[in-house]
mmCIF file of N, CA and C in Angstrom:
data_model
loop_
_atom_site.group_PDB
_atom_site.id
_atom_site.type_symbol
_atom_site.label_atom_id
_atom_site.label_comp_id
_atom_site.label_asym_id
_atom_site.label_seq_id
_atom_site.Cartn_x
_atom_site.Cartn_y
_atom_site.Cartn_z
ATOM 1 N N MET A 1 -2.780 19.594 -4.643
ATOM 2 C CA MET A 1 -3.002 19.250 -5.362
ATOM 3 C C MET A 1 -1.956 18.825 -6.214
ATOM 4 N N VAL A 2 -1.624 17.373 -6.707
ATOM 5 C CA VAL A 2 -0.459 17.399 -7.118
ATOM 6 C C VAL A 2 -1.229 17.627 -8.729
ATOM 7 N N ASN A 3 -0.143 17.706 -9.236
ATOM 8 C CA ASN A 3 -0.067 18.600 -11.350
ATOM 9 C C ASN A 3 -0.170 16.895 -11.919
ATOM 10 N N THR A 4 -1.193 16.115 -11.979
ATOM 11 C CA THR A 4 -0.545 14.987 -12.196
ATOM 12 C C THR A 4 0.173 14.760 -14.113
ATOM 13 N N ASN A 5 -0.103 14.985 -14.992
ATOM 14 C CA ASN A 5 0.577 15.543 -15.581
ATOM 15 C C ASN A 5 1.324 15.753 -16.154
ATOM 16 N N LYS A 6 1.869 17.000 -15.305
ATOM 17 C CA LYS A 6 3.584 17.360 -14.851
ATOM 18 C C LYS A 6 4.206 16.116 -14.755
ATOM 19 N N LEU A 7 3.658 15.872 -13.747
ATOM 20 C CA LEU A 7 4.679 15.108 -12.443
ATOM 21 C C LEU A 7 4.947 13.611 -13.303
ATOM 22 N N ARG A 8 3.875 13.178 -14.174
ATOM 23 C CA ARG A 8 4.032 12.663 -15.040
ATOM 24 C C ARG A 8 5.434 12.341 -16.145
ATOM 25 N N GLY A 9 5.558 13.551 -16.977
ATOM 26 C CA GLY A 9 6.227 14.138 -17.958
ATOM 27 C C GLY A 9 7.247 13.994 -16.915
ATOM 28 N N LYS A 10 7.624 14.086 -16.042
ATOM 29 C CA LYS A 10 8.735 14.388 -15.065
ATOM 30 C C LYS A 10 9.656 13.050 -15.106
ATOM 31 N N ILE A 11 8.282 12.263 -14.391
ATOM 32 C CA ILE A 11 8.803 11.156 -13.941
ATOM 33 C C ILE A 11 9.654 9.899 -15.638
ATOM 34 N N VAL A 12 9.321 10.003 -17.248
ATOM 35 C CA VAL A 12 9.815 10.104 -18.037
ATOM 36 C C VAL A 12 11.070 10.822 -18.327
ATOM 37 N N GLU A 13 10.752 11.935 -18.243
ATOM 38 C CA GLU A 13 11.992 12.629 -18.379
ATOM 39 C C GLU A 13 13.337 12.679 -17.500
ATOM 40 N N GLN A 14 13.435 12.068 -16.562
ATOM 41 C CA GLN A 14 14.240 11.611 -15.819
ATOM 42 C C GLN A 14 14.472 9.860 -16.317
ATOM 43 N N GLY A 15 13.632 9.171 -16.740
ATOM 44 C CA GLY A 15 14.543 8.129 -17.285
ATOM 45 C C GLY A 15 13.582 6.840 -16.155
ATOM 46 N N LEU A 16 13.024 7.176 -15.813
ATOM 47 C CA LEU A 16 12.305 6.070 -14.718
ATOM 48 C C LEU A 16 11.038 5.801 -15.355
ATOM 49 N N THR A 17 10.597 4.847 -14.661
ATOM 50 C CA THR A 17 9.138 3.647 -14.498
ATOM 51 C C THR A 17 8.734 4.693 -13.599
ATOM 52 N N PHE A 18 7.323 4.236 -14.020
ATOM 53 C CA PHE A 18 6.278 4.532 -12.610
ATOM 54 C C PHE A 18 6.835 3.870 -11.732
ATOM 55 N N GLY A 19 6.387 1.980 -11.785
ATOM 56 C CA GLY A 19 7.080 0.690 -10.643
ATOM 57 C C GLY A 19 8.012 1.058 -9.929
ATOM 58 N N ARG A 20 9.526 1.583 -11.104
ATOM 59 C CA ARG A 20 11.101 2.565 -10.710
ATOM 60 C C ARG A 20 10.590 2.902 -9.111
ATOM 61 N N LEU A 21 9.804 4.282 -10.328
ATOM 62 C CA LEU A 21 10.132 5.378 -8.906
ATOM 63 C C LEU A 21 9.205 4.933 -7.656
ATOM 64 N N ALA A 22 7.759 4.041 -7.909
ATOM 65 C CA ALA A 22 7.285 3.376 -6.441
ATOM 66 C C ALA A 22 8.660 3.010 -6.045
ATOM 67 N N ASP A 23 9.429 2.007 -6.423
ATOM 68 C CA ASP A 23 9.967 1.334 -5.607
ATOM 69 C C ASP A 23 11.374 2.176 -4.748
ATOM 70 N N LEU A 24 11.496 3.060 -5.324
ATOM 71 C CA LEU A 24 12.491 4.141 -4.695
ATOM 72 C C LEU A 24 11.592 4.768 -3.918
ATOM 73 N N VAL A 25 10.641 5.476 -3.755
ATOM 74 C CA VAL A 25 9.787 5.996 -2.522
ATOM 75 C C VAL A 25 9.622 5.183 -1.659
ATOM 76 N N GLY A 26 9.000 3.243 -1.863
ATOM 77 C CA GLY A 26 9.288 2.767 -0.586
ATOM 78 C C GLY A 26 7.634 2.526 -1.040
ATOM 79 N N MET A 27 7.239 1.797 -1.942
ATOM 80 C CA MET A 27 5.068 1.981 -1.504
ATOM 81 C C MET A 27 4.946 1.469 -3.611
ATOM 82 N N SER A 28 3.667 0.108 -3.084
ATOM 83 C CA SER A 28 3.958 0.042 -4.287
ATOM 84 C C SER A 28 3.424 0.986 -5.228
ATOM 85 N N PRO A 29 3.432 0.855 -7.173
ATOM 86 C CA PRO A 29 2.721 1.245 -7.791
ATOM 87 C C PRO A 29 1.357 1.845 -7.415
ATOM 88 N N SER A 30 -0.020 1.183 -7.262
ATOM 89 C CA SER A 30 -0.730 1.286 -6.638
ATOM 90 C C SER A 30 -1.021 2.683 -5.967
ATOM 91 N N THR A 31 -0.316 2.967 -4.772
ATOM 92 C CA THR A 31 -0.529 3.342 -3.913
ATOM 93 C C THR A 31 0.204 4.697 -3.807
ATOM 94 N N LEU A 32 1.382 5.220 -4.854
ATOM 95 C CA LEU A 32 1.621 6.080 -5.205
ATOM 96 C C LEU A 32 0.507 6.234 -6.537
ATOM 97 N N GLY A 33 -0.044 5.853 -7.419
ATOM 98 C CA GLY A 33 -0.756 6.010 -8.528
ATOM 99 C C GLY A 33 -2.034 6.391 -7.921
ATOM 100 N N ARG A 34 -2.694 6.008 -6.428
ATOM 101 C CA ARG A 34 -3.623 7.172 -6.003
ATOM 102 C C ARG A 34 -3.111 8.433 -5.166
ATOM 103 N N LYS A 35 -1.840 8.192 -5.203
ATOM 104 C CA LYS A 35 -0.960 9.631 -4.229
ATOM 105 C C LYS A 35 -1.150 10.546 -5.629
ATOM 106 N N ILE A 36 -0.623 10.203 -6.977
ATOM 107 C CA ILE A 36 -0.343 11.055 -7.517
ATOM 108 C C ILE A 36 -1.478 11.646 -8.729
ATOM 109 N N ARG A 37 -2.525 10.440 -8.536
ATOM 110 C CA ARG A 37 -4.387 11.365 -8.894
ATOM 111 C C ARG A 37 -4.897 11.868 -8.325
ATOM 112 N N ASN A 38 -4.134 12.116 -7.324
ATOM 113 C CA ASN A 38 -4.957 13.057 -6.002
ATOM 114 C C ASN A 38 -5.986 12.209 -5.473
ATOM 115 N N ILE A 39 -6.033 10.791 -5.538
ATOM 116 C CA ILE A 39 -7.267 10.157 -4.820
ATOM 117 C C ILE A 39 -6.730 9.799 -3.114
ATOM 118 N N SER A 40 -5.806 9.770 -2.821
ATOM 119 C CA SER A 40 -5.389 9.492 -1.721
ATOM 120 C C SER A 40 -4.357 11.290 -1.656
ATOM 121 N N ASP A 41 -4.241 10.891 0.266
ATOM 122 C CA ASP A 41 -2.915 12.594 0.259
ATOM 123 C C ASP A 41 -1.712 12.152 -0.104
ATOM 124 N N MET A 42 -0.982 12.945 -0.689
ATOM 125 C CA MET A 42 0.821 13.003 -0.252
ATOM 126 C C MET A 42 0.982 13.243 0.719
ATOM 127 N N THR A 43 1.611 12.827 2.506
ATOM 128 C CA THR A 43 2.649 13.878 2.963
ATOM 129 C C THR A 43 3.813 14.358 3.126
ATOM 130 N N LEU A 44 4.370 15.307 3.118
ATOM 131 C CA LEU A 44 5.199 15.883 3.074
ATOM 132 C C LEU A 44 6.497 14.990 2.571
ATOM 133 N N GLU A 45 6.511 14.698 3.899
ATOM 134 C CA GLU A 45 8.382 13.979 3.608
ATOM 135 C C GLU A 45 7.867 13.141 1.905
ATOM 136 N N GLU A 46 7.257 12.188 1.690
ATOM 137 C CA GLU A 46 6.530 11.409 0.820
ATOM 138 C C GLU A 46 7.228 12.861 -0.969
ATOM 139 N N VAL A 47 6.623 14.397 -0.454
ATOM 140 C CA VAL A 47 6.662 14.599 -1.471
ATOM 141 C C VAL A 47 7.889 15.493 -1.274
ATOM 142 N N GLU A 48 8.634 15.677 -0.511
ATOM 143 C CA GLU A 48 10.595 16.263 -0.552
ATOM 144 C C GLU A 48 11.341 14.398 -1.345
ATOM 145 N N LEU A 49 10.666 13.336 -0.273
ATOM 146 C CA LEU A 49 11.681 12.388 -1.102
ATOM 147 C C LEU A 49 11.303 12.405 -2.909
ATOM 148 N N ILE A 50 9.905 12.183 -3.210
ATOM 149 C CA ILE A 50 9.672 12.155 -5.133
ATOM 150 C C ILE A 50 10.362 13.670 -5.612
ATOM 151 N N ARG A 51 10.430 14.225 -4.894
ATOM 152 C CA ARG A 51 10.639 15.655 -5.820
ATOM 153 C C ARG A 51 12.913 15.548 -5.700
ATOM 154 N N ASP A 52 13.675 15.024 -4.457
ATOM 155 C CA ASP A 52 14.654 15.117 -4.652
ATOM 156 C C ASP A 52 15.088 13.535 -5.335
ATOM 157 N N ILE A 53 14.262 12.542 -5.909
ATOM 158 C CA ILE A 53 14.472 11.492 -6.478
ATOM 159 C C ILE A 53 14.057 12.204 -8.437
ATOM 160 N N LEU A 54 14.096 12.989 -8.249
ATOM 161 C CA LEU A 54 12.885 13.573 -9.936
ATOM 162 C C LEU A 54 14.292 14.839 -10.155
ATOM 163 N N HIS A 55 14.463 15.428 -8.963
ATOM 164 C CA HIS A 55 15.590 16.483 -9.018
ATOM 165 C C HIS A 55 14.771 17.685 -9.523
ATOM 166 N N ILE A 56 13.978 17.657 -9.122
ATOM 167 C CA ILE A 56 12.799 19.120 -8.878
ATOM 168 C C ILE A 56 13.138 19.876 -8.465
ATOM 169 N N PRO A 57 13.269 21.007 -9.177
ATOM 170 C CA PRO A 57 14.516 22.186 -7.939
ATOM 171 C C PRO A 57 13.213 22.884 -6.892
ATOM 172 N N GLY A 58 13.346 23.418 -5.552
ATOM 173 C CA GLY A 58 12.866 23.343 -4.468
ATOM 174 C C GLY A 58 12.092 24.694 -5.466
ATOM 175 N N GLY A 59 12.393 25.502 -6.194
ATOM 176 C CA GLY A 59 11.625 26.591 -6.420
ATOM 177 C C GLY A 59 10.549 26.701 -7.490
ATOM 178 N N GLN A 60 10.327 24.930 -7.974
ATOM 179 C CA GLN A 60 9.329 24.592 -8.921
ATOM 180 C C GLN A 60 8.282 23.607 -7.651
ATOM 181 N N ILE A 61 8.816 23.599 -6.382
ATOM 182 C CA ILE A 61 7.835 22.519 -5.877
ATOM 183 C C ILE A 61 6.375 22.519 -6.380
ATOM 184 N N MET A 62 5.551 23.724 -6.297
ATOM 185 C CA MET A 62 4.177 24.033 -6.142
ATOM 186 C C MET A 62 3.517 23.781 -7.489
ATOM 187 N N GLU A 63 4.787 23.743 -8.613
ATOM 188 C CA GLU A 63 4.600 23.787 -10.159
ATOM 189 C C GLU A 63 4.014 22.171 -10.328
ATOM 190 N N TYR A 64 4.358 21.011 -9.344
ATOM 191 C CA TYR A 64 4.241 20.169 -8.999
ATOM 192 C C TYR A 64 2.859 19.491 -8.183
ATOM 193 N N PHE A 65 3.382 20.107 -7.054
ATOM 194 C CA PHE A 65 3.074 19.087 -6.030
ATOM 195 C C PHE A 65 1.643 19.968 -5.312
ATOM 196 N N PHE A 66 1.698 21.851 -5.456
ATOM 197 C CA PHE A 66 0.464 22.134 -4.596
ATOM 198 C C PHE A 66 -0.201 22.921 -6.229
ATOM 199 N N SER A 67 -0.502 22.550 -6.692
ATOM 200 C CA SER A 67 -1.580 22.980 -8.187
ATOM 201 C C SER A 67 -2.639 23.095 -8.107
ATOM 202 N N ASP A 68 -3.170 24.524 -8.791
ATOM 203 C CA ASP A 68 -4.312 23.850 -8.736
ATOM 204 C C ASP A 68 -5.366 23.122 -10.202
ATOM 205 N N GLN A 69 -4.197 22.930 -11.088
ATOM 206 C CA GLN A 69 -4.048 22.246 -12.474
ATOM 207 C C GLN A 69 -5.101 22.989 -13.288
#
């Protein structure tokens, strides 16, 4: 389960808007929003792409994308 608040904070921390991140990932903002809010599943490829864009260290991937919240 995506840790929605933590991921949104990281987006802001990196100086990105939600819409810009969606563009970089190659999906619409509404699709990205559904995935970040855990309404739709995120693929491992999407997790890796977002992790790279947001510069999330590999050791912290569980905190952002596989959290029990």
